[in-house]
mmCIF file of N, CA, C and O in Angstrom:
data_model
loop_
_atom_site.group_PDB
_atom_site.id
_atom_site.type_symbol
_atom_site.label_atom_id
_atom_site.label_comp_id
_atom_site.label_asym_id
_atom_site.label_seq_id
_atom_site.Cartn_x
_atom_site.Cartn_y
_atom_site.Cartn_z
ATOM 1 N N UNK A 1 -14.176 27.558 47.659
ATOM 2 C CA UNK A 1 -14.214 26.626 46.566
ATOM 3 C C UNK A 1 -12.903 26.718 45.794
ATOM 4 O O UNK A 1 -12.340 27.764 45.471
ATOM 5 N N UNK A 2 -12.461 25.363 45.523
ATOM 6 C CA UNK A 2 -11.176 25.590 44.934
ATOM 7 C C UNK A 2 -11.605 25.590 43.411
ATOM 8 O O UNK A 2 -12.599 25.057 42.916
ATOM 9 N N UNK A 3 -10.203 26.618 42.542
ATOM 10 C CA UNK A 3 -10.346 26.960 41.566
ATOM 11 C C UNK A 3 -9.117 25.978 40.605
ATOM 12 O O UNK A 3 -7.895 26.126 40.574
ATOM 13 N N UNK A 4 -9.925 25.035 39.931
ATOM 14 C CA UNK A 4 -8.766 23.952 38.987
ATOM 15 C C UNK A 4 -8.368 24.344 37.320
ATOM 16 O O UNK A 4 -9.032 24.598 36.315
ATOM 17 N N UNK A 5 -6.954 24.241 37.633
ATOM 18 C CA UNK A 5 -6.431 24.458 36.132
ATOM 19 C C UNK A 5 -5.919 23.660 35.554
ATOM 20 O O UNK A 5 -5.130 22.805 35.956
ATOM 21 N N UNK A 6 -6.565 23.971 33.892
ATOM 22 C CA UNK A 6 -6.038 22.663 33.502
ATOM 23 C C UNK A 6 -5.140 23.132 32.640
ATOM 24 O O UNK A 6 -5.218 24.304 32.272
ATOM 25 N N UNK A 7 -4.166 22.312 32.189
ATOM 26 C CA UNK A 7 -3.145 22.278 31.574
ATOM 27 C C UNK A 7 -3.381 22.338 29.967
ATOM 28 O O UNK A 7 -4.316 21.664 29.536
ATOM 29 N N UNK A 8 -2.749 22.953 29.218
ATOM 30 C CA UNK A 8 -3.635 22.351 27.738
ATOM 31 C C UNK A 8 -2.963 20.926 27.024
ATOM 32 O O UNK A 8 -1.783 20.579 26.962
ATOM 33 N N UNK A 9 -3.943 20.394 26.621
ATOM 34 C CA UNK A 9 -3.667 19.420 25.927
ATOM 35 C C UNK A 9 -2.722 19.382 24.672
ATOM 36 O O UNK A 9 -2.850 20.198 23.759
ATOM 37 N N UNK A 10 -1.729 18.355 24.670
ATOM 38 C CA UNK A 10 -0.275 18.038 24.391
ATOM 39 C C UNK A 10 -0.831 17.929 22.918
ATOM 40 O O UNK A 10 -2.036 18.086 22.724
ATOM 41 N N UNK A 11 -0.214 17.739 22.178
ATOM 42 C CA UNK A 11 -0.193 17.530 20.626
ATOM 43 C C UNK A 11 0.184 16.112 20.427
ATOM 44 O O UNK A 11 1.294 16.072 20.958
ATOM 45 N N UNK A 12 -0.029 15.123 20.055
ATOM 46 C CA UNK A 12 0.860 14.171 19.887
ATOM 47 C C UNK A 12 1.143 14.150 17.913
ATOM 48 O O UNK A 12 0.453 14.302 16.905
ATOM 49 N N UNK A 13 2.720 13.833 18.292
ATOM 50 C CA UNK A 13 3.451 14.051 17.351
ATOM 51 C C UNK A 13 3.238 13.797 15.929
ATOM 52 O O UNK A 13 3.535 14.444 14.924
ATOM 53 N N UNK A 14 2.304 12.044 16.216
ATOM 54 C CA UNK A 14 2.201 11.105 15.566
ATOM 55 C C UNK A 14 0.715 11.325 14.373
ATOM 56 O O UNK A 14 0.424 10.858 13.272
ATOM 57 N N UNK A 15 0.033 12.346 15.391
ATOM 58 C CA UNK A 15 -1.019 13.277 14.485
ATOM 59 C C UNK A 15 -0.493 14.018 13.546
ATOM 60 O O UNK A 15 -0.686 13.974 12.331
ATOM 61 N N UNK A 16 0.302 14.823 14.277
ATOM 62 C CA UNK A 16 1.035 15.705 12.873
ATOM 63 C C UNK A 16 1.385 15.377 11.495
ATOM 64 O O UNK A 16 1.436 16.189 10.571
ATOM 65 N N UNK A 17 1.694 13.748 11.405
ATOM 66 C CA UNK A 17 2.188 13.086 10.405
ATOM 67 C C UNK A 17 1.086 13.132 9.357
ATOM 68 O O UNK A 17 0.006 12.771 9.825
ATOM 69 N N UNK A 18 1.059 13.401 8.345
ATOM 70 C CA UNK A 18 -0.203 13.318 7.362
ATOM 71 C C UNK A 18 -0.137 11.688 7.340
ATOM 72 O O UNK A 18 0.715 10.834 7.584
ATOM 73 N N UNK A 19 -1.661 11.726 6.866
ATOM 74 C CA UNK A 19 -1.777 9.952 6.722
ATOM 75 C C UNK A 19 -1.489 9.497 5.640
ATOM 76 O O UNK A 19 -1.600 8.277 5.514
ATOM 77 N N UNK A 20 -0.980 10.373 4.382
ATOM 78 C CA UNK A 20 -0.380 9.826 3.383
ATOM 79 C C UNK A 20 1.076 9.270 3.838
ATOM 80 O O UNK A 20 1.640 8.319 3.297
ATOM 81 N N UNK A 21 1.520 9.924 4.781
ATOM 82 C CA UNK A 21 2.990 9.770 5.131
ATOM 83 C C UNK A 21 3.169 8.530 5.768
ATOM 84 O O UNK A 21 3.772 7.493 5.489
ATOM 85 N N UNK A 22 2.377 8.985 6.836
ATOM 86 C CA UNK A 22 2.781 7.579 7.784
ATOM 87 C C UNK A 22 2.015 6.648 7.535
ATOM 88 O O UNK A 22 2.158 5.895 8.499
ATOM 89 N N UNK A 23 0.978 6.020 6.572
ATOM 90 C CA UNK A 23 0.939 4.628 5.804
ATOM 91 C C UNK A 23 2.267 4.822 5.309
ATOM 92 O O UNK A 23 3.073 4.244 6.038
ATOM 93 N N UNK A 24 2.777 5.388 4.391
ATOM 94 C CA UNK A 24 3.793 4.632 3.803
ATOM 95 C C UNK A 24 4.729 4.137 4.643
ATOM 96 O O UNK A 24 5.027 2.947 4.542
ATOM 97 N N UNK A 25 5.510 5.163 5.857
ATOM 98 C CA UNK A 25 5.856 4.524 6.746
ATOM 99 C C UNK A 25 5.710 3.414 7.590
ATOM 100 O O UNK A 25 6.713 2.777 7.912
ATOM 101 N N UNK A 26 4.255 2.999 8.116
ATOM 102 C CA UNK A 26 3.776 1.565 8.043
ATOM 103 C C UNK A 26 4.011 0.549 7.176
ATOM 104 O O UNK A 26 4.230 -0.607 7.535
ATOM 105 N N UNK A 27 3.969 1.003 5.818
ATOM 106 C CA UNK A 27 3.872 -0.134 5.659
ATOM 107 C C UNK A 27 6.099 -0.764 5.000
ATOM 108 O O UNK A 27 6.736 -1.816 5.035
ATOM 109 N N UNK A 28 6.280 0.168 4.696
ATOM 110 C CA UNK A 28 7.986 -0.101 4.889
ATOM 111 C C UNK A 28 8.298 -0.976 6.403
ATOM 112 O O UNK A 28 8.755 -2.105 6.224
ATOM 113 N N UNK A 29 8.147 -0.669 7.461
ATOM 114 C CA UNK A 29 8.325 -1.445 8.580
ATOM 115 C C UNK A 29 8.111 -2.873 8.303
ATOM 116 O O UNK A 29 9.030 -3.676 8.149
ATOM 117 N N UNK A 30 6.739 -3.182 8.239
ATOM 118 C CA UNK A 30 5.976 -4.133 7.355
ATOM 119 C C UNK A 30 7.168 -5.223 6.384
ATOM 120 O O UNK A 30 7.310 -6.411 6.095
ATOM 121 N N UNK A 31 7.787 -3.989 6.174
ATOM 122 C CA UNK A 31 8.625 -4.855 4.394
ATOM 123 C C UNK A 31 8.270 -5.135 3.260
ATOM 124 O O UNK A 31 8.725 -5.568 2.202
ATOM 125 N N UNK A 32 6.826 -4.599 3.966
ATOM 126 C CA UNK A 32 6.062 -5.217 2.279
ATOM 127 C C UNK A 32 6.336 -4.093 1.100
ATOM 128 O O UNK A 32 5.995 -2.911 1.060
ATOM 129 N N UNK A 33 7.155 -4.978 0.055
ATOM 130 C CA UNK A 33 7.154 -4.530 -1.374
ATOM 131 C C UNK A 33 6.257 -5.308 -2.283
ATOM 132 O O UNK A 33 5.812 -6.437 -2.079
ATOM 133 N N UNK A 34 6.067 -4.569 -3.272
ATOM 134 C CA UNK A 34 5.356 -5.615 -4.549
ATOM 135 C C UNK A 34 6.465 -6.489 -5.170
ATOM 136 O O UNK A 34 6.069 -7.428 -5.861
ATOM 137 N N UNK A 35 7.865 -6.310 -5.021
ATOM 138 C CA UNK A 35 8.079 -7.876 -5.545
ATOM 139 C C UNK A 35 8.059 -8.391 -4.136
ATOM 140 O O UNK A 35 9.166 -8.883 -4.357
ATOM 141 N N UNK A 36 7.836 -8.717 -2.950
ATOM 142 C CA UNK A 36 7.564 -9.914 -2.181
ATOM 143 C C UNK A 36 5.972 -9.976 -1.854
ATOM 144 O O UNK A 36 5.480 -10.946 -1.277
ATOM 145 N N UNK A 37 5.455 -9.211 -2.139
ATOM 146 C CA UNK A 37 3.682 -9.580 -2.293
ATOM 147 C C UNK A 37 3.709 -9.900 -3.448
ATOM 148 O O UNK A 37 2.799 -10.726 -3.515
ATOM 149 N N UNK A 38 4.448 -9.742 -5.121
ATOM 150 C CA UNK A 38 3.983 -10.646 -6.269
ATOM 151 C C UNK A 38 4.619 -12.265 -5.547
ATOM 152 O O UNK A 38 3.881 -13.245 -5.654
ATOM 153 N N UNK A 39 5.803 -12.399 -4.938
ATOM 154 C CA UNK A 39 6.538 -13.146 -4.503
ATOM 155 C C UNK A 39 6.068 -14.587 -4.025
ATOM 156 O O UNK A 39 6.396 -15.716 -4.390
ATOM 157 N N UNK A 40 4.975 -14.015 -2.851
ATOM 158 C CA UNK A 40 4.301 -14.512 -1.853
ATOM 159 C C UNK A 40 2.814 -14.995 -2.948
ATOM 160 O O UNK A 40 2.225 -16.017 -2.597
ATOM 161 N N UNK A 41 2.334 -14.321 -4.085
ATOM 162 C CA UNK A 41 1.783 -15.103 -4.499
ATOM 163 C C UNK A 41 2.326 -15.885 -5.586
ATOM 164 O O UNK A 41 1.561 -15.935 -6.549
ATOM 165 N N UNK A 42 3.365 -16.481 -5.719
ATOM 166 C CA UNK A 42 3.884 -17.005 -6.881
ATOM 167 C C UNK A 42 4.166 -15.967 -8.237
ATOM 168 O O UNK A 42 4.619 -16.385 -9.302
ATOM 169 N N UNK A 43 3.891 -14.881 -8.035
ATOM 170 C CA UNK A 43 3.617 -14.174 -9.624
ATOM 171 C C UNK A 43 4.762 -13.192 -9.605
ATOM 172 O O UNK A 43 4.584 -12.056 -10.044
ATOM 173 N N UNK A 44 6.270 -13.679 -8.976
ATOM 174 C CA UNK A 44 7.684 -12.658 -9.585
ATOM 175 C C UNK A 44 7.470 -12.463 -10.583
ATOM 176 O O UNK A 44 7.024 -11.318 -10.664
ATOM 177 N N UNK A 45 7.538 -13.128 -11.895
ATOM 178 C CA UNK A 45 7.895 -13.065 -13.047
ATOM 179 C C UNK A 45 6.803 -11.393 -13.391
ATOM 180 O O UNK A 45 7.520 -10.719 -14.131
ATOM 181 N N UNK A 46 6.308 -11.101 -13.293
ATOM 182 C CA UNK A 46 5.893 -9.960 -13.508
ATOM 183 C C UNK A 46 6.575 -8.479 -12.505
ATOM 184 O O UNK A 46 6.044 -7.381 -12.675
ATOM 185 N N UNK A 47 7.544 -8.602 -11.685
ATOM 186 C CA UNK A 47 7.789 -7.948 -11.087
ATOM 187 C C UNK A 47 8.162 -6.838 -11.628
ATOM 188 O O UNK A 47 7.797 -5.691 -11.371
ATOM 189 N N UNK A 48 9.204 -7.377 -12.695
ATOM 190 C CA UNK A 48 9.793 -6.174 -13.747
ATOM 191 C C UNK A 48 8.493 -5.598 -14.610
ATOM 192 O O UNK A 48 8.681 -4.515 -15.165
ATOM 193 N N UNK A 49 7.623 -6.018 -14.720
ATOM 194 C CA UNK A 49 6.806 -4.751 -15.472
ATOM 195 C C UNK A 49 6.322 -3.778 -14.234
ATOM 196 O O UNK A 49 6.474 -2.572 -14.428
ATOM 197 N N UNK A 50 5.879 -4.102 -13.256
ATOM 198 C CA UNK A 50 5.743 -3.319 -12.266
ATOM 199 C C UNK A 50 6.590 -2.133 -11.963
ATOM 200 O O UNK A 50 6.239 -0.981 -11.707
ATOM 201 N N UNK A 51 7.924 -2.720 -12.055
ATOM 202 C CA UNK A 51 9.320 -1.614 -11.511
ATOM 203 C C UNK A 51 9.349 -0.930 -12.800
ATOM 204 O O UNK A 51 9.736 0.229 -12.652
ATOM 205 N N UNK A 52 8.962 -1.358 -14.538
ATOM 206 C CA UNK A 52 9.393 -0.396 -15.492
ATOM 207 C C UNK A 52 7.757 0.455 -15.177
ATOM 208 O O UNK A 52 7.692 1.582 -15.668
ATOM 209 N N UNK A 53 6.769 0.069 -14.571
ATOM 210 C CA UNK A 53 5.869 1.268 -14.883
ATOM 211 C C UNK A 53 6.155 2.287 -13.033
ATOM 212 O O UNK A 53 5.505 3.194 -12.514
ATOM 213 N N UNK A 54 7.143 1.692 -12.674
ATOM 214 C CA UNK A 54 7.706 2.585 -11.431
ATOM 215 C C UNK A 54 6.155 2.187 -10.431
ATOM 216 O O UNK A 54 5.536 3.102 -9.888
ATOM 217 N N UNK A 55 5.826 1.129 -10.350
ATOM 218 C CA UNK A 55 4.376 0.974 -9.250
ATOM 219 C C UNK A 55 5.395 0.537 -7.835
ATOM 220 O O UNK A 55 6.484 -0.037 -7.805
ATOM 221 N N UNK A 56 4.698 0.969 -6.945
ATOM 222 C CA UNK A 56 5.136 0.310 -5.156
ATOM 223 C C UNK A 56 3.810 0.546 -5.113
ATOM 224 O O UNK A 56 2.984 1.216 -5.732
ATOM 225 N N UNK A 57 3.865 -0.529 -3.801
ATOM 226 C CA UNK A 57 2.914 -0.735 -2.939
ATOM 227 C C UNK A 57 1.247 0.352 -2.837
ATOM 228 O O UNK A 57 0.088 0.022 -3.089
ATOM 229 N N UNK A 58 1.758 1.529 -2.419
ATOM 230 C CA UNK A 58 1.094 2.495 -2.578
ATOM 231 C C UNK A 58 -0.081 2.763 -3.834
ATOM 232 O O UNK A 58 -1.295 2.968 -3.812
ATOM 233 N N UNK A 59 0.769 2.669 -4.744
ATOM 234 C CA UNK A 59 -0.055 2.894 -5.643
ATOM 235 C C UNK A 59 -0.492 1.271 -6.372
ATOM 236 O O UNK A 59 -1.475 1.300 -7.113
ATOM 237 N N UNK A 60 -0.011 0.328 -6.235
ATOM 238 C CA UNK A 60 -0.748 -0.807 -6.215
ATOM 239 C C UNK A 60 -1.960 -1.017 -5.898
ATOM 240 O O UNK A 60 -2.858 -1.487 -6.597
ATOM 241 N N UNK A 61 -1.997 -0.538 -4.448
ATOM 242 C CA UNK A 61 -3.580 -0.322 -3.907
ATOM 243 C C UNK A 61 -4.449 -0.010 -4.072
ATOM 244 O O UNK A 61 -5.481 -0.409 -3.533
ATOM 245 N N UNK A 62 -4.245 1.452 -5.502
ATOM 246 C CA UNK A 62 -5.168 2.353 -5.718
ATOM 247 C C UNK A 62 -5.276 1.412 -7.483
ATOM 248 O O UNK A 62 -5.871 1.941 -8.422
ATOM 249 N N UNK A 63 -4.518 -0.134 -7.631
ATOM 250 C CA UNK A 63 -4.859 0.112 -9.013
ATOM 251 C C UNK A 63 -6.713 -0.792 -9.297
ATOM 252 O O UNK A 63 -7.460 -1.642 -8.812
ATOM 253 N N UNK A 64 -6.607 0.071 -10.283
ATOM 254 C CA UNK A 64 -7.797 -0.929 -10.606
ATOM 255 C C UNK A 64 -7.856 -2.618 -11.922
ATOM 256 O O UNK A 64 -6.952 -2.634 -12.757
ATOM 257 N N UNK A 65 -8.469 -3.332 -11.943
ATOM 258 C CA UNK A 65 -8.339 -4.560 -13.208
ATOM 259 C C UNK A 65 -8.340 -3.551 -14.142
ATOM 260 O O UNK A 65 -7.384 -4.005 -14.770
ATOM 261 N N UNK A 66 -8.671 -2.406 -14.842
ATOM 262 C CA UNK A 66 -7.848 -2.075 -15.437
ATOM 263 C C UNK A 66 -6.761 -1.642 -15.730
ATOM 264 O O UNK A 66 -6.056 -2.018 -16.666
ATOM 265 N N UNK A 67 -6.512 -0.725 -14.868
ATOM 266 C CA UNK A 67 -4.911 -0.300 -14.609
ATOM 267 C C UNK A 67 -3.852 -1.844 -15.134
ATOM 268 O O UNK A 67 -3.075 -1.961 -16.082
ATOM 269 N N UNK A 68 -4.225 -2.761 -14.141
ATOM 270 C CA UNK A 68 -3.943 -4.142 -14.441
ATOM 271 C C UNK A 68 -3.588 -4.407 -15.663
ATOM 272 O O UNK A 68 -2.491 -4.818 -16.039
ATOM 273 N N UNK A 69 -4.476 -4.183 -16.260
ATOM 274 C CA UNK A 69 -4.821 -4.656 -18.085
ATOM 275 C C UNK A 69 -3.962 -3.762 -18.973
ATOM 276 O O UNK A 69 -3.733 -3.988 -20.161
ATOM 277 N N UNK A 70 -3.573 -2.870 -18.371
ATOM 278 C CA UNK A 70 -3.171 -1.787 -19.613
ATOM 279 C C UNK A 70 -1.438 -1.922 -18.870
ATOM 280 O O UNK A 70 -0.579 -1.392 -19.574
ATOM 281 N N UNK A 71 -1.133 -2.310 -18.085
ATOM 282 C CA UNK A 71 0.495 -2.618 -18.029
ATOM 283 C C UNK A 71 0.818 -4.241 -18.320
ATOM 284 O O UNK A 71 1.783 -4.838 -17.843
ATOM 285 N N UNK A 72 -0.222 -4.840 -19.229
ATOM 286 C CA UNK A 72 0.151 -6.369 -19.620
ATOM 287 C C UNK A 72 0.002 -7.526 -18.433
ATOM 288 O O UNK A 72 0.548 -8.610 -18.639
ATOM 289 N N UNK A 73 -0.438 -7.399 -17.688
ATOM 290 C CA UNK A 73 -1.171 -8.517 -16.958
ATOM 291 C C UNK A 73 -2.429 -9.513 -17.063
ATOM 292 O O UNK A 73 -3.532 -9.249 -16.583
ATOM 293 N N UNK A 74 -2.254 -10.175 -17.451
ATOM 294 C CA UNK A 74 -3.040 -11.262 -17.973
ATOM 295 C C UNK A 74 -4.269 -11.858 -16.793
ATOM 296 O O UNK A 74 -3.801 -12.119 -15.685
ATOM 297 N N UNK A 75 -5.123 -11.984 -16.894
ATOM 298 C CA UNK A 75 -6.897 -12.324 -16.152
ATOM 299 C C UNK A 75 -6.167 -13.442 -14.924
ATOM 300 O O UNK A 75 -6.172 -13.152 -13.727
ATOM 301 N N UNK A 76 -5.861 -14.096 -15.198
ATOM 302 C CA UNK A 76 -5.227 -14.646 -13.864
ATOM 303 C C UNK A 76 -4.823 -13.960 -12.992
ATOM 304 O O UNK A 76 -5.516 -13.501 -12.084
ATOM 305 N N UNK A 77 -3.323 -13.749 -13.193
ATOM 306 C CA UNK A 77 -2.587 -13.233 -12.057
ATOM 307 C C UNK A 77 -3.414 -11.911 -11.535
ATOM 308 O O UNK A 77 -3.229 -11.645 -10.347
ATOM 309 N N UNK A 78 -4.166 -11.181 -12.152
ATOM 310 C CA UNK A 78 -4.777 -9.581 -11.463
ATOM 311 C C UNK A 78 -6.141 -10.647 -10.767
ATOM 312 O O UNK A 78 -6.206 -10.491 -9.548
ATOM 313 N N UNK A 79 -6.580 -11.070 -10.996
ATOM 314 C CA UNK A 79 -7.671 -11.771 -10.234
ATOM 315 C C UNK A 79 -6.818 -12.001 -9.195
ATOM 316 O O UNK A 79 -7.293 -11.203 -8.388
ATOM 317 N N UNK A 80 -5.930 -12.499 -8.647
ATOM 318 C CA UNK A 80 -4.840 -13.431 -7.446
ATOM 319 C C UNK A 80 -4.544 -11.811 -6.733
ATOM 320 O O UNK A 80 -4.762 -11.602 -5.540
ATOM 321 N N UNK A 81 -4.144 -10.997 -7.453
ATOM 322 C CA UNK A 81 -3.629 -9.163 -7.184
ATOM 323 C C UNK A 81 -4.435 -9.057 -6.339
ATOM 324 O O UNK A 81 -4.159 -9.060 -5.139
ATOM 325 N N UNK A 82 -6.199 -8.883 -7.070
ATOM 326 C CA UNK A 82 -6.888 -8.542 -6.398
ATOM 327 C C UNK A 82 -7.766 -8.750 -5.410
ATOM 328 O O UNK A 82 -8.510 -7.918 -4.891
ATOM 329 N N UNK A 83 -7.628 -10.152 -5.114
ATOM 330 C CA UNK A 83 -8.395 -11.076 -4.356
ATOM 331 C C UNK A 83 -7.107 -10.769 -3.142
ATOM 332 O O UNK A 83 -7.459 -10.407 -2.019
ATOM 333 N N UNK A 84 -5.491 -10.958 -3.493
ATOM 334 C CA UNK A 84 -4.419 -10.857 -2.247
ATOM 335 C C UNK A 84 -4.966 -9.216 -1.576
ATOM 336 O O UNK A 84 -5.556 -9.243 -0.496
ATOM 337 N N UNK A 85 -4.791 -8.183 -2.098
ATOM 338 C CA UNK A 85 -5.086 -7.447 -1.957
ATOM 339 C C UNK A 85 -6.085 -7.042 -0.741
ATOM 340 O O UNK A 85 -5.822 -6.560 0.361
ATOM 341 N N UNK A 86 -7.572 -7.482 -1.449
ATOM 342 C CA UNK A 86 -9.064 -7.454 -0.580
ATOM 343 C C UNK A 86 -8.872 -8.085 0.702
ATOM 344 O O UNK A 86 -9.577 -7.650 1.613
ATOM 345 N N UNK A 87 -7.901 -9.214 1.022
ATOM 346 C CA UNK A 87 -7.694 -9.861 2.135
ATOM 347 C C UNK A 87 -7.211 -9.211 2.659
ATOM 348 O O UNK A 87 -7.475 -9.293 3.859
ATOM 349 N N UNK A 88 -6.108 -8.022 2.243
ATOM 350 C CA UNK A 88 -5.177 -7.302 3.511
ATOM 351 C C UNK A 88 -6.277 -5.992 3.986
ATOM 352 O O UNK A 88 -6.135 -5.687 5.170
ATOM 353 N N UNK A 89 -7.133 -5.344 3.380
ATOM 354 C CA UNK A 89 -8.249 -4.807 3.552
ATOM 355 C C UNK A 89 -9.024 -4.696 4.733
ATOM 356 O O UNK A 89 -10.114 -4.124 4.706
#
């Protein structure tokens, strides 16, 4: 009876990456920033409060209608945020 060896199984690299890491890396490829997702929904003009409270993408994701509310965004445009948002979801 033959006796089979197996080799051990490889690591792939792409595991190693924490998944905090490589979303962000995804989504840079992507291109997507929050001024061309405010962009894409019409709503630049708010871009600069975004960049003075230092938000990207990342943490966009995690905001909530309030978060929204408390850096001066007005019931419209965070409704449009969050509805663009739920679609990429």
């Amino acid at each position: 009876m033959a006796t089979l060896i197996s080799k051990p199984a490889r690591k792939s690299v792409v595991a190693e990456v924490p998944k905090k890491v490589a979303s962000t890396v995804s989504k840079r490829r992507k291109g997507e920033t929050v001024d061309s997702f405010l962009q894409a929904l019409g709503l630049e003009k708010y871009s600069i409060t975004f960049q003075a409270e230092e938000v990207d993408m990342a943490a966009l994701l995690h905001m909530t209608d309030e978060d929204l509310k408390a850096i001066g965004i007005p019931m419209g445009p965070r409704k449009k945020i969050h509805l663009a948002l739920e679609a990429k979801a």
